[in-house]
Short mmCIF file of C-alpha atoms in Angstrom, two decimals:
data_model
loop_
_atom_site.label_atom_id
_atom_site.label_comp_id
_atom_site.label_asym_id
_atom_site.label_seq_id
_atom_site.Cartn_x
_atom_site.Cartn_y
_atom_site.Cartn_z
CA ASP A 195 0.00 0.00 0.00
CA ALA A 196 1.16 3.53 -0.78
CA GLY A 197 2.25 5.50 2.30
CA ILE A 198 -0.56 8.04 2.51
CA THR A 199 -2.12 9.30 5.70
CA GLN A 200 -4.88 11.81 6.19
CA SER A 201 -5.68 13.80 9.30
CA PRO A 202 -8.02 14.15 10.95
CA ARG A 203 -9.99 11.05 9.97
CA HIS A 204 -13.23 12.49 11.29
CA LYS A 205 -14.24 16.06 12.05
CA VAL A 206 -17.41 17.85 13.06
CA THR A 207 -17.45 21.61 12.72
CA GLU A 208 -19.86 24.50 12.54
CA THR A 209 -20.84 26.61 9.57
CA GLY A 210 -18.51 29.57 9.09
CA THR A 211 -15.46 28.10 10.80
CA PRO A 212 -12.19 27.44 8.97
CA VAL A 213 -11.10 23.82 8.53
CA THR A 214 -7.79 22.39 7.35
CA LEU A 215 -7.31 18.81 6.26
CA ARG A 216 -3.87 17.33 5.89
CA CYS A 217 -2.53 14.74 3.50
CA HIS A 218 0.91 13.29 4.18
CA GLN A 219 2.84 10.92 1.92
CA THR A 220 6.07 9.03 2.42
CA GLU A 221 6.52 8.03 -1.24
CA ASN A 222 8.17 11.24 -2.51
CA HIS A 223 5.61 11.39 -5.33
CA ARG A 224 5.33 14.58 -7.32
CA TYR A 225 1.58 14.71 -7.92
CA MET A 226 -1.00 15.04 -5.14
CA TYR A 227 -4.77 15.45 -5.40
CA TRP A 228 -7.78 16.29 -3.26
CA TYR A 229 -11.18 14.79 -4.09
CA ARG A 230 -14.54 14.87 -2.44
CA GLN A 231 -16.94 11.92 -2.53
CA ASP A 232 -20.69 12.39 -2.46
CA PRO A 233 -23.41 9.81 -3.16
CA GLY A 234 -24.20 9.53 -6.85
CA HIS A 235 -21.28 11.71 -7.89
CA GLY A 236 -18.36 9.37 -7.44
CA LEU A 237 -15.24 11.35 -6.68
CA ARG A 238 -14.76 14.88 -7.93
CA LEU A 239 -11.44 16.67 -8.11
CA ILE A 240 -11.10 19.77 -5.93
CA HIS A 241 -7.45 20.79 -6.41
CA TYR A 242 -4.24 19.12 -7.37
CA SER A 243 -0.52 19.77 -7.12
CA TYR A 244 2.24 18.94 -9.56
CA GLY A 245 5.11 20.03 -7.30
CA VAL A 246 6.02 22.14 -4.31
CA LYS A 247 4.13 25.44 -4.51
CA ASP A 248 2.58 24.34 -7.85
CA THR A 249 -1.17 23.83 -7.62
CA ASP A 250 -4.18 24.07 -9.88
CA LYS A 251 -7.96 23.92 -9.65
CA GLY A 252 -10.17 20.94 -10.28
CA GLU A 253 -13.84 20.84 -11.20
CA VAL A 254 -15.25 21.73 -7.74
CA SER A 255 -12.69 24.19 -6.34
CA ASP A 256 -15.03 26.98 -5.16
CA GLY A 257 -14.76 27.47 -1.40
CA TYR A 258 -11.50 25.52 -1.13
CA SER A 259 -7.84 26.47 -1.16
CA VAL A 260 -4.70 24.35 -1.01
CA SER A 261 -1.06 24.68 -0.16
CA ARG A 262 2.00 22.55 -0.67
CA SER A 263 5.16 23.82 0.97
CA LYS A 264 6.85 20.41 1.17
CA THR A 265 6.77 17.41 -1.17
CA GLU A 266 5.21 15.21 1.47
CA ASP A 267 2.34 17.46 2.63
CA PHE A 268 -0.72 18.77 0.79
CA LEU A 269 -3.18 20.83 2.80
CA LEU A 270 -6.82 21.49 1.94
CA THR A 271 -8.48 24.47 3.61
CA LEU A 272 -12.13 25.37 3.80
CA GLU A 273 -11.92 29.07 4.60
CA SER A 274 -15.48 29.28 5.90
CA ALA A 275 -17.16 25.90 6.03
CA THR A 276 -20.71 25.47 4.70
CA SER A 277 -23.14 22.58 5.05
CA SER A 278 -22.68 21.79 1.35
CA GLN A 279 -19.08 20.90 2.13
CA THR A 280 -20.16 17.99 4.31
CA SER A 281 -18.52 15.11 2.50
CA VAL A 282 -15.79 12.51 2.57
CA TYR A 283 -12.47 13.90 1.39
CA PHE A 284 -9.81 11.74 -0.22
CA CYS A 285 -6.22 12.53 -0.96
CA ALA A 286 -4.40 10.73 -3.76
CA ILE A 287 -0.84 10.60 -5.07
CA SER A 288 0.63 9.65 -8.42
CA ASP A 289 3.38 7.11 -8.87
CA ARG A 290 6.58 8.74 -10.12
CA GLU A 291 7.36 6.07 -12.74
CA ASN A 292 3.77 5.73 -13.85
CA GLN A 293 2.16 9.11 -13.43
CA GLU A 294 -1.28 8.09 -14.60
CA THR A 295 -1.96 5.74 -11.69
CA GLN A 296 -3.30 7.35 -8.54
CA TYR A 297 -3.24 5.80 -5.08
CA PHE A 298 -5.69 6.92 -2.44
CA GLY A 299 -5.54 7.69 1.24
CA PRO A 300 -8.08 6.41 3.79
CA GLY A 301 -10.30 9.52 3.66
CA THR A 302 -11.53 12.19 6.07
CA ARG A 303 -15.20 12.34 6.96
CA LEU A 304 -16.27 15.96 7.50
CA LEU A 305 -19.61 17.05 8.92
CA VAL A 306 -20.50 20.74 8.83
CA LEU A 307 -23.42 21.61 11.09
CA ALA B 98 -13.95 17.36 -21.36
CA GLN B 99 -13.75 13.83 -20.04
CA SER B 100 -16.83 12.08 -18.67
CA VAL B 101 -17.65 8.64 -17.35
CA THR B 102 -21.03 6.94 -17.03
CA GLN B 103 -21.79 3.90 -14.94
CA PRO B 104 -25.38 3.10 -15.89
CA ASP B 105 -26.09 0.72 -13.01
CA ILE B 106 -26.32 2.31 -9.57
CA HIS B 107 -26.97 -1.01 -7.80
CA ILE B 108 -26.44 -4.61 -8.83
CA THR B 109 -27.40 -7.69 -6.83
CA VAL B 110 -25.73 -10.96 -7.69
CA SER B 111 -25.74 -14.41 -6.11
CA GLU B 112 -22.51 -15.78 -4.72
CA GLY B 113 -20.81 -17.90 -7.36
CA ALA B 114 -22.55 -16.16 -10.24
CA SER B 115 -20.79 -14.01 -12.80
CA LEU B 116 -20.63 -10.24 -12.54
CA GLU B 117 -20.34 -7.55 -15.19
CA LEU B 118 -20.22 -3.83 -14.41
CA ARG B 119 -20.64 -1.37 -17.23
CA CYS B 120 -18.58 1.73 -17.85
CA ASN B 121 -18.84 4.15 -20.77
CA TYR B 122 -16.50 7.08 -21.23
CA SER B 123 -16.23 10.15 -23.36
CA TYR B 124 -12.85 11.52 -24.32
CA GLY B 125 -11.41 12.87 -27.56
CA ALA B 126 -8.14 10.95 -27.53
CA THR B 127 -7.06 7.57 -26.22
CA PRO B 128 -7.77 7.58 -22.53
CA TYR B 129 -6.25 5.81 -19.60
CA LEU B 130 -8.93 3.74 -17.88
CA PHE B 131 -9.15 2.46 -14.34
CA TRP B 132 -11.38 0.44 -12.08
CA TYR B 133 -11.27 1.04 -8.34
CA VAL B 134 -13.11 -0.76 -5.55
CA GLN B 135 -14.21 0.73 -2.24
CA SER B 136 -15.29 -1.40 0.68
CA PRO B 137 -17.56 0.27 3.26
CA GLY B 138 -15.72 2.92 5.24
CA GLN B 139 -12.52 2.37 3.32
CA GLY B 140 -10.46 4.19 0.74
CA LEU B 141 -10.23 3.25 -2.92
CA GLN B 142 -8.15 0.31 -4.06
CA LEU B 143 -6.96 -0.03 -7.64
CA LEU B 144 -8.33 -3.18 -9.30
CA LEU B 145 -6.84 -2.76 -12.77
CA LYS B 146 -5.86 -0.24 -15.39
CA TYR B 147 -5.58 0.10 -19.15
CA PHE B 148 -3.03 2.31 -20.85
CA SER B 149 -2.38 0.67 -24.20
CA GLY B 150 -1.78 -2.69 -25.84
CA ASP B 151 -3.88 -5.75 -25.12
CA THR B 152 -7.47 -4.63 -24.69
CA LEU B 153 -8.24 -7.36 -22.16
CA VAL B 154 -6.57 -6.54 -18.86
CA GLN B 155 -6.29 -8.65 -15.77
CA GLY B 156 -6.48 -7.24 -12.30
CA ILE B 157 -6.40 -8.28 -8.70
CA LYS B 158 -9.02 -10.44 -6.96
CA GLY B 159 -9.86 -12.29 -10.18
CA PHE B 160 -11.27 -9.28 -12.02
CA GLU B 161 -10.73 -8.44 -15.68
CA ALA B 162 -11.86 -5.64 -17.95
CA GLU B 163 -12.06 -5.18 -21.69
CA PHE B 164 -11.44 -1.93 -23.52
CA LYS B 165 -13.66 -1.51 -26.60
CA ARG B 166 -12.79 1.65 -28.46
CA SER B 167 -15.71 1.34 -30.91
CA GLN B 168 -18.18 1.29 -28.01
CA SER B 169 -16.27 3.70 -25.72
CA SER B 170 -16.60 1.10 -23.01
CA PHE B 171 -14.45 -0.49 -20.35
CA ASN B 172 -16.61 -3.12 -18.65
CA LEU B 173 -15.46 -5.00 -15.57
CA ARG B 174 -16.09 -8.72 -15.18
CA LYS B 175 -15.60 -11.52 -12.72
CA PRO B 176 -16.55 -15.13 -13.53
CA SER B 177 -17.55 -16.16 -10.00
CA VAL B 178 -18.39 -13.67 -7.28
CA HIS B 179 -17.44 -14.16 -3.64
CA TRP B 180 -19.26 -12.56 -0.69
CA SER B 181 -16.19 -10.40 -0.10
CA ASP B 182 -16.77 -8.71 -3.47
CA ALA B 183 -19.67 -6.75 -2.01
CA ALA B 184 -18.48 -3.16 -2.36
CA GLU B 185 -18.78 -0.07 -4.51
CA TYR B 186 -16.95 -0.01 -7.80
CA PHE B 187 -15.77 3.08 -9.63
CA CYS B 188 -14.66 3.47 -13.21
CA ALA B 189 -12.35 6.39 -13.98
CA VAL B 190 -10.78 7.95 -17.06
CA GLY B 191 -7.59 9.95 -17.13
CA ALA B 192 -5.25 11.44 -19.63
CA TYR B 193 -1.71 12.68 -19.36
CA ALA B 194 -2.63 15.69 -21.48
CA ALA B 195 -5.21 16.65 -18.85
CA GLY B 196 -2.58 16.96 -16.11
CA ASN B 197 -3.07 13.39 -14.94
CA LYS B 198 -6.48 14.31 -13.62
CA LEU B 199 -9.02 11.54 -13.18
CA THR B 200 -12.73 11.77 -13.88
CA PHE B 201 -14.85 9.23 -12.03
CA GLY B 202 -18.18 7.66 -12.74
CA GLY B 203 -20.90 7.74 -10.12
CA GLY B 204 -20.16 4.23 -8.93
CA THR B 205 -21.99 0.88 -8.88
CA ARG B 206 -22.82 -0.72 -5.56
CA VAL B 207 -22.67 -4.51 -5.65
CA LEU B 208 -24.63 -6.64 -3.20
CA VAL B 209 -23.84 -10.36 -3.01
CA LYS B 210 -26.61 -12.77 -1.98
CA PRO B 211 -25.67 -16.01 -0.26
#
């Protein structure tokens, strides 16, 4: 299994509060991704990174920001959480030799009240 | 833009019976295609992938998938289902030209009857 951890694994927060989710990898992979999973939608890409300080938006990026100051860490921030951001969030990384294959972390379940 | 359709939201199959999950994609060039499986409360595990070459690909846990360019399909099959195959299955399409981004289908939940 790829060395990917996500923290926290579960979080309950209130509308309007900031939330930061962390993805940590031990594989030294260049590409990292944040997805959200909602019933009937599969996984949808929020943001991704193709190197330290290099990030770009995915299809559902509104209300989210990311940062990557080190190869191993990719942070997802909800600046002001809303109930529509209640979801399960997955981080993924791409294999260096085979960039098209993504490996997923265990997920973070976020509830915004 | 890439898109993926999994027409079946739920499938119920008896243990020992065969299973086929459908996946149709839309992409202008040759895509990279993946099947992932997610057990309840777990992350996604890669079952198999197609990049090029032989259109019938073998994966883990006895699964296989066939890429059919003419039908824009990448259906997943297993000859004999085990109770442990009960899970949700996701088809995904990616392309290097799209920044390695993946687009997922909505998923198919498989229930296995004893």
